Coordinates of C-alpha atoms in Angstrom, one line a residue:
M1 CA -69.2 -3.3 88.3
R2 CA -65.5 -3.0 86.6
H3 CA -64.4 -6.6 86.5
P4 CA -60.8 -7.0 87.4
L5 CA -60.4 -9.6 84.1
K6 CA -56.6 -7.7 83.1
E7 CA -58.1 -8.0 79.0
L8 CA -60.7 -5.3 80.3
K9 CA -57.5 -2.6 81.8
G10 CA -57.8 0.2 80.8
F11 CA -60.7 -0.2 79.0
H12 CA -62.9 3.0 80.5
E13 CA -59.9 5.5 79.6
F14 CA -60.2 4.3 75.7
A15 CA -63.4 4.6 75.6
E16 CA -63.9 7.4 77.5
E17 CA -60.8 9.3 74.8
E18 CA -63.1 7.9 72.2
M19 CA -66.2 9.5 73.3
K20 CA -64.5 12.7 72.8
R21 CA -63.4 11.5 69.7
W22 CA -66.9 11.1 68.7
K23 CA -68.6 14.0 69.7
V24 CA -71.5 11.3 71.7
P25 CA -72.8 12.6 75.5
G26 CA -73.2 9.1 76.7
A27 CA -72.7 5.3 75.9
A28 CA -73.6 2.7 78.8
V29 CA -71.3 -0.3 77.8
G30 CA -72.5 -4.2 78.9
I31 CA -69.7 -7.0 78.0
I32 CA -70.8 -10.9 78.6
K33 CA -68.6 -13.8 78.8
D34 CA -69.5 -17.5 79.3
D35 CA -72.7 -16.3 80.3
E36 CA -71.6 -13.8 82.9
I37 CA -72.3 -9.9 82.6
I38 CA -68.3 -8.5 83.6
M39 CA -69.4 -5.1 82.1
A40 CA -72.7 -3.0 83.1
E41 CA -71.3 0.7 82.9
G42 CA -72.7 4.1 82.2
F43 CA -70.3 6.6 80.2
G44 CA -71.6 10.4 80.1
Y45 CA -74.2 12.1 80.4
K46 CA -77.4 11.4 79.6
D47 CA -78.4 14.2 80.1
K48 CA -75.7 17.0 78.8
E49 CA -77.4 20.1 79.8
R50 CA -78.2 19.4 83.5
N51 CA -74.8 17.1 83.4
L52 CA -76.9 13.7 85.1
K53 CA -74.1 10.9 84.0
V54 CA -75.7 7.5 82.4
N55 CA -75.8 4.6 84.6
P56 CA -75.9 1.4 83.7
E57 CA -80.1 1.9 84.5
T58 CA -80.2 4.2 81.5
V59 CA -82.7 3.5 79.1
F60 CA -81.5 3.7 75.5
A61 CA -83.4 4.1 72.2
I62 CA -81.8 0.5 70.3
G63 CA -83.4 1.1 66.8
S64 CA -82.9 -1.7 64.4
A65 CA -81.4 -4.6 67.4
T66 CA -85.6 -4.2 67.6
K67 CA -85.9 -6.4 64.4
A68 CA -84.4 -10.1 66.5
F69 CA -87.2 -9.5 69.4
T70 CA -89.9 -9.6 66.2
T71 CA -88.2 -12.8 65.1
A72 CA -87.6 -14.5 68.4
A73 CA -91.4 -14.1 69.2
M74 CA -92.1 -15.4 65.4
A75 CA -89.7 -18.0 66.1
I76 CA -91.5 -19.3 69.3
L77 CA -94.9 -19.8 67.8
A78 CA -92.8 -21.6 65.0
D79 CA -92.2 -23.7 68.2
E80 CA -95.4 -24.5 68.6
G81 CA -96.0 -24.9 65.7
K82 CA -99.0 -21.9 65.1
L83 CA -95.7 -20.0 62.9
E84 CA -94.2 -21.3 59.9
W85 CA -91.3 -19.6 58.2
D86 CA -91.7 -20.5 54.8
K87 CA -95.5 -20.4 54.1
P88 CA -96.5 -17.3 52.2
V89 CA -97.8 -14.8 55.0
R90 CA -101.2 -14.5 53.4
E91 CA -102.0 -17.3 55.3
Y92 CA -101.8 -15.2 58.4
L93 CA -103.0 -11.6 56.5
P94 CA -105.0 -12.3 54.0
E95 CA -104.5 -8.2 53.5
F96 CA -101.5 -8.6 53.0
H97 CA -100.9 -6.9 48.3
M98 CA -98.1 -5.9 47.2
H99 CA -97.0 -4.1 43.9
D100 CA -96.2 -7.1 42.3
P101 CA -98.6 -10.4 42.4
V102 CA -96.0 -12.8 43.0
A103 CA -94.5 -11.6 45.9
T104 CA -97.9 -11.5 47.1
E105 CA -97.9 -14.3 46.7
R106 CA -95.6 -16.0 47.5
M107 CA -93.9 -14.3 50.4
T108 CA -93.4 -15.5 53.5
P109 CA -92.3 -14.8 57.2
R110 CA -89.0 -15.8 56.2
D111 CA -88.9 -13.5 53.2
L112 CA -90.0 -11.2 55.6
T113 CA -87.5 -10.9 57.8
C114 CA -84.1 -11.0 56.1
H115 CA -85.0 -8.5 53.5
R116 CA -85.4 -10.0 50.3
S117 CA -88.9 -8.9 48.9
G118 CA -88.0 -6.6 45.9
L119 CA -88.8 -3.0 47.7
P120 CA -86.2 -1.1 48.5
R121 CA -87.0 0.9 51.1
H122 CA -88.9 3.7 50.8
D123 CA -88.9 5.0 54.8
M124 CA -89.8 8.1 53.3
M125 CA -93.2 6.7 53.5
W126 CA -93.7 6.4 57.0
Y127 CA -91.4 8.3 58.9
N128 CA -93.0 11.1 60.5
S129 CA -96.0 10.1 59.1
P130 CA -99.8 10.3 60.6
F131 CA -100.0 6.1 59.3
S132 CA -101.1 3.6 62.0
R133 CA -99.7 0.6 61.9
E134 CA -102.6 -1.1 59.8
E135 CA -102.6 2.3 57.7
L136 CA -99.1 1.2 56.5
L137 CA -99.8 -2.2 55.4
R138 CA -102.6 -1.7 53.0
R139 CA -100.9 1.5 51.9
I140 CA -97.4 -0.8 50.4
R141 CA -99.5 -2.6 47.8
Y142 CA -99.3 1.1 46.1
L143 CA -94.7 0.6 46.5
E144 CA -93.0 -0.2 42.7
P145 CA -90.4 -2.4 44.3
N146 CA -86.8 -1.8 41.9
K147 CA -85.2 -5.6 41.8
D148 CA -86.9 -8.8 41.4
F149 CA -88.3 -10.7 44.3
R150 CA -85.8 -12.7 46.4
S151 CA -83.8 -11.4 44.1
I152 CA -81.3 -9.6 46.2
W153 CA -80.5 -8.0 49.8
Q154 CA -82.0 -4.3 50.4
Y155 CA -82.9 -3.1 53.9
Q156 CA -87.0 -2.7 54.5
N157 CA -88.3 -1.6 57.3
L158 CA -91.8 -2.0 56.2
M159 CA -92.1 -5.7 56.0
Y160 CA -90.7 -5.9 59.6
M161 CA -93.5 -3.9 60.3
T162 CA -95.8 -6.7 58.8
A163 CA -93.8 -9.4 60.7
G164 CA -95.1 -8.1 63.9
L165 CA -97.9 -7.3 62.5
L166 CA -98.2 -10.7 61.6
A167 CA -97.0 -12.3 64.8
G168 CA -98.8 -10.4 66.7
R169 CA -102.4 -11.4 64.7
V170 CA -101.4 -15.9 64.7
A171 CA -100.9 -15.1 69.0
G172 CA -103.7 -13.7 68.9
T173 CA -102.8 -10.3 70.9
T174 CA -100.2 -7.0 69.8
W175 CA -96.5 -6.9 68.3
E176 CA -96.2 -5.3 71.9
G177 CA -97.7 -8.0 73.6
L178 CA -96.2 -10.8 72.6
V179 CA -92.1 -9.5 73.0
Q180 CA -94.1 -8.1 76.5
E181 CA -95.0 -11.6 78.1
R182 CA -93.4 -14.2 76.3
L183 CA -89.4 -12.4 75.5
F184 CA -89.1 -9.3 77.7
E185 CA -90.6 -11.0 81.1
P186 CA -88.9 -14.6 81.0
L187 CA -85.9 -12.7 80.4
K188 CA -86.4 -10.2 83.0
M189 CA -86.6 -6.9 80.9
T190 CA -88.2 -5.1 83.6
S191 CA -86.6 -1.9 82.3
S192 CA -88.2 -2.2 78.6
N193 CA -90.6 -1.1 76.6
F194 CA -91.6 -0.2 73.3
S195 CA -92.4 3.6 72.4
V196 CA -90.7 6.6 73.4
E197 CA -93.7 8.2 74.5
D198 CA -93.4 5.7 77.4
M199 CA -88.8 5.6 78.4
K200 CA -89.4 9.5 78.4
K201 CA -92.0 8.6 81.1
Q202 CA -89.5 6.7 83.0
P203 CA -87.5 8.5 85.6
D204 CA -83.5 6.9 84.0
H205 CA -83.6 7.6 80.4
S206 CA -81.3 9.4 77.8
L207 CA -82.5 12.1 76.2
P208 CA -81.4 11.5 72.7
Y209 CA -78.1 14.2 70.4
Q210 CA -76.9 14.6 66.9
E211 CA -73.6 16.3 65.9
K212 CA -73.6 20.3 65.1
A213 CA -70.6 22.2 64.1
G214 CA -68.2 20.0 66.4
S215 CA -70.3 19.3 69.3
A216 CA -74.0 17.7 70.2
E217 CA -76.9 19.4 70.3
Q218 CA -80.0 17.9 71.6
I219 CA -82.6 16.8 69.7
P220 CA -86.5 16.0 70.1
F221 CA -87.3 12.8 70.5
R222 CA -88.9 10.2 67.7
N223 CA -92.0 8.5 67.9
I224 CA -92.5 5.3 65.4
D225 CA -94.4 3.3 66.9
A226 CA -96.3 2.7 64.0
I227 CA -93.8 0.5 62.7
G228 CA -92.5 -0.6 66.3
P229 CA -91.6 -4.1 65.0
A230 CA -89.1 -2.6 62.8
G231 CA -87.4 -0.5 65.8
S232 CA -89.4 0.4 68.6
I233 CA -88.0 -0.3 71.5
N234 CA -86.0 1.2 74.6
S235 CA -83.5 -1.0 77.2
N236 CA -81.3 -0.5 79.3
V237 CA -77.8 -2.6 79.0
L238 CA -78.6 -4.5 81.8
D239 CA -81.6 -6.1 79.9
M240 CA -79.9 -6.3 76.9
A241 CA -77.0 -7.6 78.1
N242 CA -80.0 -10.8 79.3
W243 CA -80.9 -10.4 75.9
V244 CA -77.4 -11.5 74.6
R245 CA -76.6 -14.4 77.3
F246 CA -80.2 -15.7 76.0
Q247 CA -78.8 -15.5 72.0
L248 CA -75.4 -17.3 73.1
G249 CA -78.0 -19.9 75.0
S250 CA -77.8 -20.1 78.4
G251 CA -78.8 -22.0 80.5
E252 CA -81.3 -19.3 83.4
F253 CA -83.7 -18.6 79.7
S254 CA -83.2 -21.9 77.6
G255 CA -86.7 -22.7 77.7
I256 CA -87.7 -19.7 76.0
L257 CA -87.0 -20.7 72.8
S258 CA -85.5 -24.3 71.2
A259 CA -81.4 -25.1 70.7
G260 CA -83.5 -25.5 66.1
S261 CA -84.6 -22.2 66.8
L262 CA -81.7 -20.4 67.8
N263 CA -79.2 -21.8 65.5
E264 CA -81.8 -20.5 62.7
M265 CA -82.1 -16.9 63.6
H266 CA -78.7 -17.4 63.0
T267 CA -78.2 -18.5 60.3
P268 CA -77.1 -16.6 57.1
Y269 CA -79.4 -17.1 54.3
I270 CA -78.9 -14.0 51.8
P271 CA -75.8 -12.0 51.3
C272 CA -75.5 -8.2 52.0
D273 CA -73.5 -5.6 51.8
P274 CA -71.5 -5.5 54.6
F275 CA -71.3 -2.4 57.0
M276 CA -67.2 -1.7 55.3
K277 CA -64.6 -2.5 53.3
A278 CA -62.6 -5.0 55.9
K279 CA -60.6 -7.5 55.6
E280 CA -61.1 -8.2 57.4
I281 CA -64.5 -8.4 57.1
P282 CA -64.4 -9.9 54.2
I283 CA -68.7 -11.1 53.6
S284 CA -71.2 -10.0 55.3
S285 CA -74.6 -12.2 55.2
Y286 CA -78.7 -12.0 56.9
G287 CA -80.7 -14.4 59.3
L288 CA -83.1 -13.7 61.1
G289 CA -82.4 -10.1 61.9
W290 CA -79.0 -10.5 62.5
I291 CA -76.1 -9.6 60.7
I292 CA -73.8 -12.7 60.5
E293 CA -69.9 -12.0 59.9
P294 CA -67.1 -13.7 60.1
Y295 CA -65.0 -11.1 61.9
R296 CA -60.8 -11.9 62.2
G297 CA -61.4 -15.7 62.0
Y298 CA -64.2 -15.8 64.2
R299 CA -68.0 -15.6 64.2
M300 CA -70.3 -13.2 64.8
I301 CA -73.4 -12.0 64.7
H302 CA -75.2 -8.8 65.4
H303 CA -77.9 -5.9 63.8
G304 CA -77.1 -2.4 64.7
G305 CA -80.1 0.9 65.7
N306 CA -80.3 4.1 64.2
I307 CA -83.4 6.5 65.9
D308 CA -82.9 9.8 65.8
G309 CA -80.6 11.0 68.2
F310 CA -79.7 6.9 69.5
S311 CA -77.1 4.3 67.7
S312 CA -77.1 1.1 69.4
L313 CA -75.0 -2.5 68.2
V314 CA -75.6 -5.9 69.5
S315 CA -73.1 -8.2 68.4
F316 CA -72.0 -10.8 70.0
M317 CA -69.7 -14.3 69.2
P318 CA -71.5 -17.7 69.8
D319 CA -68.3 -20.2 69.8
E320 CA -66.1 -18.1 72.2
K321 CA -69.5 -16.6 74.4
I322 CA -68.8 -13.0 73.7
G323 CA -71.3 -10.5 73.9
V324 CA -71.6 -6.5 73.9
V325 CA -73.9 -4.5 73.9
I326 CA -73.2 -0.7 72.9
L327 CA -76.2 1.8 73.6
T328 CA -75.0 5.3 72.9
N329 CA -77.1 9.5 72.6
M330 CA -75.9 10.3 70.0
N331 CA -77.5 9.9 65.5
A332 CA -75.9 8.2 63.3
S333 CA -73.1 7.5 64.6
L334 CA -70.4 5.0 64.3
L335 CA -68.9 4.9 68.0
P336 CA -70.9 1.3 69.4
N337 CA -69.3 -0.3 66.2
V338 CA -65.4 1.2 67.4
L339 CA -65.8 0.4 70.7
A340 CA -66.8 -3.2 70.4
Y341 CA -64.7 -4.2 67.6
H342 CA -61.5 -3.3 70.7
I343 CA -64.0 -4.6 72.9
F344 CA -63.2 -8.4 71.0
D345 CA -60.1 -7.5 69.8
R346 CA -59.4 -7.4 73.3
M347 CA -61.5 -10.4 75.0
L348 CA -59.8 -12.2 72.0
G349 CA -55.8 -11.6 72.9
L350 CA -55.9 -10.5 69.4
C351 CA -53.0 -7.0 68.1
D352 CA -55.1 -3.6 68.5
I353 CA -56.6 -2.7 65.0
D354 CA -56.9 1.3 65.0
W355 CA -61.3 0.7 63.8
S356 CA -61.5 3.9 65.4
S357 CA -59.6 6.2 62.7
R358 CA -60.3 3.5 60.0
L359 CA -64.2 4.2 60.4
K360 CA -63.3 7.8 60.9
G361 CA -62.6 7.6 57.5
E362 CA -65.4 5.2 55.8
A363 CA -67.2 8.3 57.5
E364 CA -65.5 10.7 55.2
K365 CA -65.2 8.9 51.8
M366 CA -69.6 8.6 52.4
K367 CA -69.3 12.8 53.2
A368 CA -67.0 13.4 50.0
A369 CA -68.9 11.3 47.8
L370 CA -72.4 13.2 48.9
I371 CA -71.3 16.6 48.1
R372 CA -69.4 15.4 44.2
Q373 CA -72.6 13.8 44.3
D374 CA -74.5 17.3 44.6
R375 CA -71.7 19.0 42.7
T376 CA -72.4 15.8 39.8
A377 CA -76.2 17.1 40.2
H378 CA -75.3 20.7 39.9
L379 CA -74.0 20.4 36.4
S380 CA -76.8 19.6 34.6
K381 CA -78.4 22.8 36.0
I382 CA -79.3 25.0 32.4
E383 CA -79.2 29.1 33.5
G384 CA -82.1 31.2 32.3
T385 CA -85.2 29.4 32.7
Q386 CA -88.2 30.8 34.4
P387 CA -90.9 27.9 36.0
S388 CA -93.8 27.7 33.1
H389 CA -96.9 28.9 34.9
A390 CA -96.9 31.2 37.7
L391 CA -96.1 29.9 40.9
E392 CA -99.6 30.3 42.0
D393 CA -100.3 27.6 39.8
Y394 CA -98.7 24.7 41.0
T395 CA -100.4 25.1 44.6
G396 CA -102.8 22.4 45.5
I397 CA -102.7 19.6 47.2
Y398 CA -100.6 16.4 45.4
E399 CA -101.7 12.9 46.0
H400 CA -99.9 9.1 46.0
P401 CA -101.3 6.1 47.0
G402 CA -98.9 5.2 48.9
Y403 CA -96.9 8.0 50.7
G404 CA -100.3 9.2 51.1
E405 CA -100.8 13.4 50.7
L406 CA -98.0 16.8 49.4
K407 CA -99.4 19.9 49.9
I408 CA -97.4 23.0 47.4
E409 CA -97.9 26.2 49.2
L410 CA -96.7 29.5 47.7
T411 CA -95.5 31.7 51.3
D412 CA -94.3 34.9 50.7
G413 CA -93.8 34.1 47.1
T414 CA -91.6 31.2 47.4
L415 CA -93.1 27.6 47.2
Q416 CA -93.5 24.5 49.9
A417 CA -94.0 21.2 50.3
L418 CA -95.5 20.3 53.3
F419 CA -95.5 16.5 53.8
H420 CA -95.8 13.9 56.8
S421 CA -95.1 17.3 58.8
F422 CA -91.1 17.8 57.3
V423 CA -91.9 21.7 56.0
M424 CA -90.2 21.9 52.5
P425 CA -88.6 25.2 51.5
L426 CA -88.1 25.2 47.3
T427 CA -85.7 27.0 44.8
H428 CA -86.7 27.4 41.9
Y429 CA -83.7 25.1 39.2
H430 CA -84.5 25.2 36.0
Y431 CA -87.8 24.6 34.0
D432 CA -90.5 23.2 36.2
T433 CA -87.9 21.3 37.7
F434 CA -87.2 22.7 41.9
E435 CA -84.7 22.4 44.3
M436 CA -86.7 20.8 48.0
E437 CA -84.5 21.6 51.0
L438 CA -85.2 18.0 53.6
K439 CA -84.0 18.3 56.9
L440 CA -83.2 15.1 58.2
S441 CA -80.0 15.1 60.4
E442 CA -78.7 16.2 58.1
T443 CA -79.7 19.0 55.5
T444 CA -80.8 16.9 51.7
K445 CA -81.2 18.5 48.5
L446 CA -83.5 16.5 46.7
L447 CA -84.3 17.7 43.0
A448 CA -88.2 17.7 42.2
S449 CA -90.5 17.7 39.1
F450 CA -93.9 19.2 38.4
T451 CA -95.7 17.8 34.8
I452 CA -98.1 19.7 32.7
D453 CA -100.6 18.0 31.3
V454 CA -102.1 17.7 28.0
N455 CA -104.2 20.9 29.3
G456 CA -101.4 22.9 30.0
H457 CA -102.1 22.5 34.0
I458 CA -99.8 20.9 36.4
S459 CA -101.0 17.9 37.0
R460 CA -97.8 16.1 39.0
F461 CA -95.1 16.0 41.6
S462 CA -92.1 14.0 41.3
V463 CA -89.7 13.8 44.2
P464 CA -86.6 10.8 44.6
F465 CA -87.7 10.0 47.7
E466 CA -86.3 6.5 47.2
M467 CA -82.5 6.7 45.8
A468 CA -82.2 3.9 45.1
P469 CA -80.3 2.3 42.3
G470 CA -84.0 1.3 40.2
A471 CA -86.0 3.2 42.0
K472 CA -88.6 5.5 40.4
E473 CA -89.1 8.9 41.4
I474 CA -92.5 8.8 43.8
E475 CA -94.7 10.4 41.6
F476 CA -97.9 13.1 43.6
V477 CA -100.8 13.7 41.6
K478 CA -102.0 16.6 42.1
K479 CA -105.8 16.4 43.4
P480 CA -108.8 18.3 42.4
D481 CA -110.5 21.7 44.1
E482 CA -112.5 19.0 47.7
R483 CA -116.0 20.5 46.1
L484 CA -115.3 18.8 43.6
S485 CA -116.6 15.4 45.8
D486 CA -118.2 17.5 48.7
P487 CA -121.7 15.8 48.4
E488 CA -123.5 19.2 49.0
F489 CA -121.6 20.6 46.7
L490 CA -122.6 18.2 43.6
A491 CA -126.2 17.7 44.5
L492 CA -126.5 22.1 43.0
L493 CA -124.4 19.9 39.9
T494 CA -127.5 18.0 38.9
G495 CA -130.4 18.5 36.4
V496 CA -131.4 18.5 33.5
Y497 CA -129.8 20.2 30.4
V498 CA -130.4 20.8 27.0
L499 CA -128.0 20.4 23.8
E500 CA -128.8 23.0 20.6
D501 CA -129.7 20.8 18.9
G502 CA -132.7 20.2 21.5
T503 CA -131.5 16.4 22.9
E504 CA -131.9 16.5 26.6
V505 CA -128.3 16.0 29.1
A506 CA -129.6 14.5 32.1
V507 CA -126.7 14.7 35.3
S508 CA -127.6 13.0 38.3
L509 CA -125.5 11.8 41.6
G510 CA -123.8 7.9 40.9
G511 CA -123.1 7.4 44.8
E512 CA -122.2 10.1 47.4
R513 CA -119.0 11.7 46.2
T514 CA -119.7 10.9 42.0
L515 CA -121.0 12.7 39.2
R516 CA -123.0 10.4 36.2
V517 CA -123.8 11.5 32.6
T518 CA -127.2 10.2 30.8
L519 CA -127.5 11.4 26.7
P520 CA -130.5 9.2 24.6
G521 CA -129.3 6.1 22.9
Q522 CA -125.6 6.3 25.2
P523 CA -124.5 4.2 28.6
V524 CA -124.2 6.7 31.4
Y525 CA -120.6 8.4 31.8
E526 CA -119.2 8.8 35.4
L527 CA -117.4 11.7 36.3
V528 CA -113.9 12.2 37.4
P529 CA -113.4 15.4 39.4
Y530 CA -110.8 17.5 37.0
R531 CA -110.2 21.0 37.8
E532 CA -112.3 24.4 38.9
L533 CA -115.7 23.2 37.5
T534 CA -114.8 20.6 35.3
F535 CA -115.2 16.7 35.4
Q536 CA -112.6 14.5 32.6
I537 CA -115.9 11.5 31.3
K538 CA -113.8 8.2 32.8
H539 CA -113.6 5.9 29.9
L540 CA -112.8 8.2 27.7
P541 CA -109.6 10.1 27.0
G542 CA -109.7 14.1 25.1
Y543 CA -113.7 14.4 26.4
S544 CA -114.4 16.1 29.4
I545 CA -117.8 18.7 30.8
R546 CA -117.3 22.3 32.5
F547 CA -120.2 23.4 34.3
E548 CA -120.7 27.3 33.5
T549 CA -121.6 29.8 36.4
D550 CA -123.5 32.8 36.0
D551 CA -122.0 36.4 37.7
S552 CA -124.3 34.8 41.2
E553 CA -122.6 31.5 40.7
Q554 CA -125.2 29.7 39.7
V555 CA -125.2 27.2 37.7
K556 CA -126.6 28.4 34.5
G557 CA -125.4 25.5 32.1
L558 CA -122.0 23.1 31.2
R559 CA -120.4 22.4 28.5
F560 CA -118.9 18.6 27.1
I561 CA -115.1 19.5 25.3
Q562 CA -114.6 16.7 22.9
P563 CA -112.0 16.3 20.3
N564 CA -113.6 17.0 17.8
G565 CA -115.2 20.6 19.6
E566 CA -117.1 22.2 21.7
F567 CA -121.1 21.1 23.3
P568 CA -122.8 23.8 25.2
A569 CA -126.2 22.4 27.3
V570 CA -128.6 24.9 28.7
R571 CA -129.7 23.6 32.1
K572 CA -133.5 23.0 32.1

């Protein structure tokens, strides 16, 4: 639909030129003014390879623009008296547990949704992982904060996932069911859904792309259903235009949410990092699923979205009754901002600003900073060193209680880490530090290191998955041989063993997967799997038991290994 507004004259040519500049194959633009959709159009291609054009019905992933749907659903429940923004989360989700005990007890739905949990992003915990939404919630307790609770704004997708779980629980359904019934249906968002699996089944959807070597390259869809309330919605400009009309207080949709709750969503609660440093946008704050900023003297509310192959921006000025929706099929693109700012400038009658050049400059600065960071890291490399162990010794399965398992393999003489379906080659850097290559939208090189325990064995693998200031490296602990927890194998180790002085030692099962040892006049000790046939004695540092076998692999005895010596025992 084209509108004869003089303010939009020449916009189509501008948009097409900017798409070429930013290497974006396809985009959809929606503009709302005074509750009327004055533009809903497609530009370029949803499928570049087959020359299929974008139209207003074409569905794109909207990424983190999903977050405001989660808070709107929560606001509806608040209107109905079913949810209180400032009541502890544990009153709705008793299983909710943070690493920080204070945050565990005091975290509220408002804290979850305005990013003041104290946690850095920890995105590699969920990204590409096999964990369900409920499993992610259980693992949150093992993620360390880098800031005090409520002290600072830090973007956090897992908190939004938690908010969605909470809302679904309160409503007696799922997050998807709640948003579908209370938002999609009354807003007539008939093409919107919650998963790329559903999106791919739709006859009119865009393919995802990323820029590579100066052109757009198609990439796979990324399923993020588990983190859904933070960013899994897919939609088109027609549906999203109705969403913006609702946010602007449209009369047609006035019964969905009270004016007070709508205003509460648009209220700043914590200062946040500005998208870019510009005098026209001097400060930035976060509300409930929305960023609130002054834009050239006008109040602008917006939220972007970026997920593999798609970038979006939903923005509006409630006082001027102007809204803009930009959906694109390019990974991590700033084109949505370029187009939205340009539209607002036109609609407000402001002098033109070359936002494209400014944002290109910002993007180049970011790339340059990453290059400098990489070069700086390499300045510390110590030449002429070797790993402390044979490469085979580094192999095995390592585990972090939050992030899950990471496997180190040796393939064709090269170590590689396997984590959440990522295959990351390891190149020796110095000593027991290796350069790990992580391929996301861009290739990132991380310096990861192995740790040796007091017995000289490789015991841990530390990776700087979380780069926020003050964040600790993620430490994966090497798991013992799986058979040391196998009930059938453990049963082979049970029995009575006799020390040289005649003392009998009983080894028995203390549970399906646990061994225990009993000596006369002493408490029962639990054995903790360590490596090969060795178990550590729980709560006794430096004490362990190693089982010994004969040439036929039959257990013939054991050996107590203690700070004061080794003491063999023969199987009775």
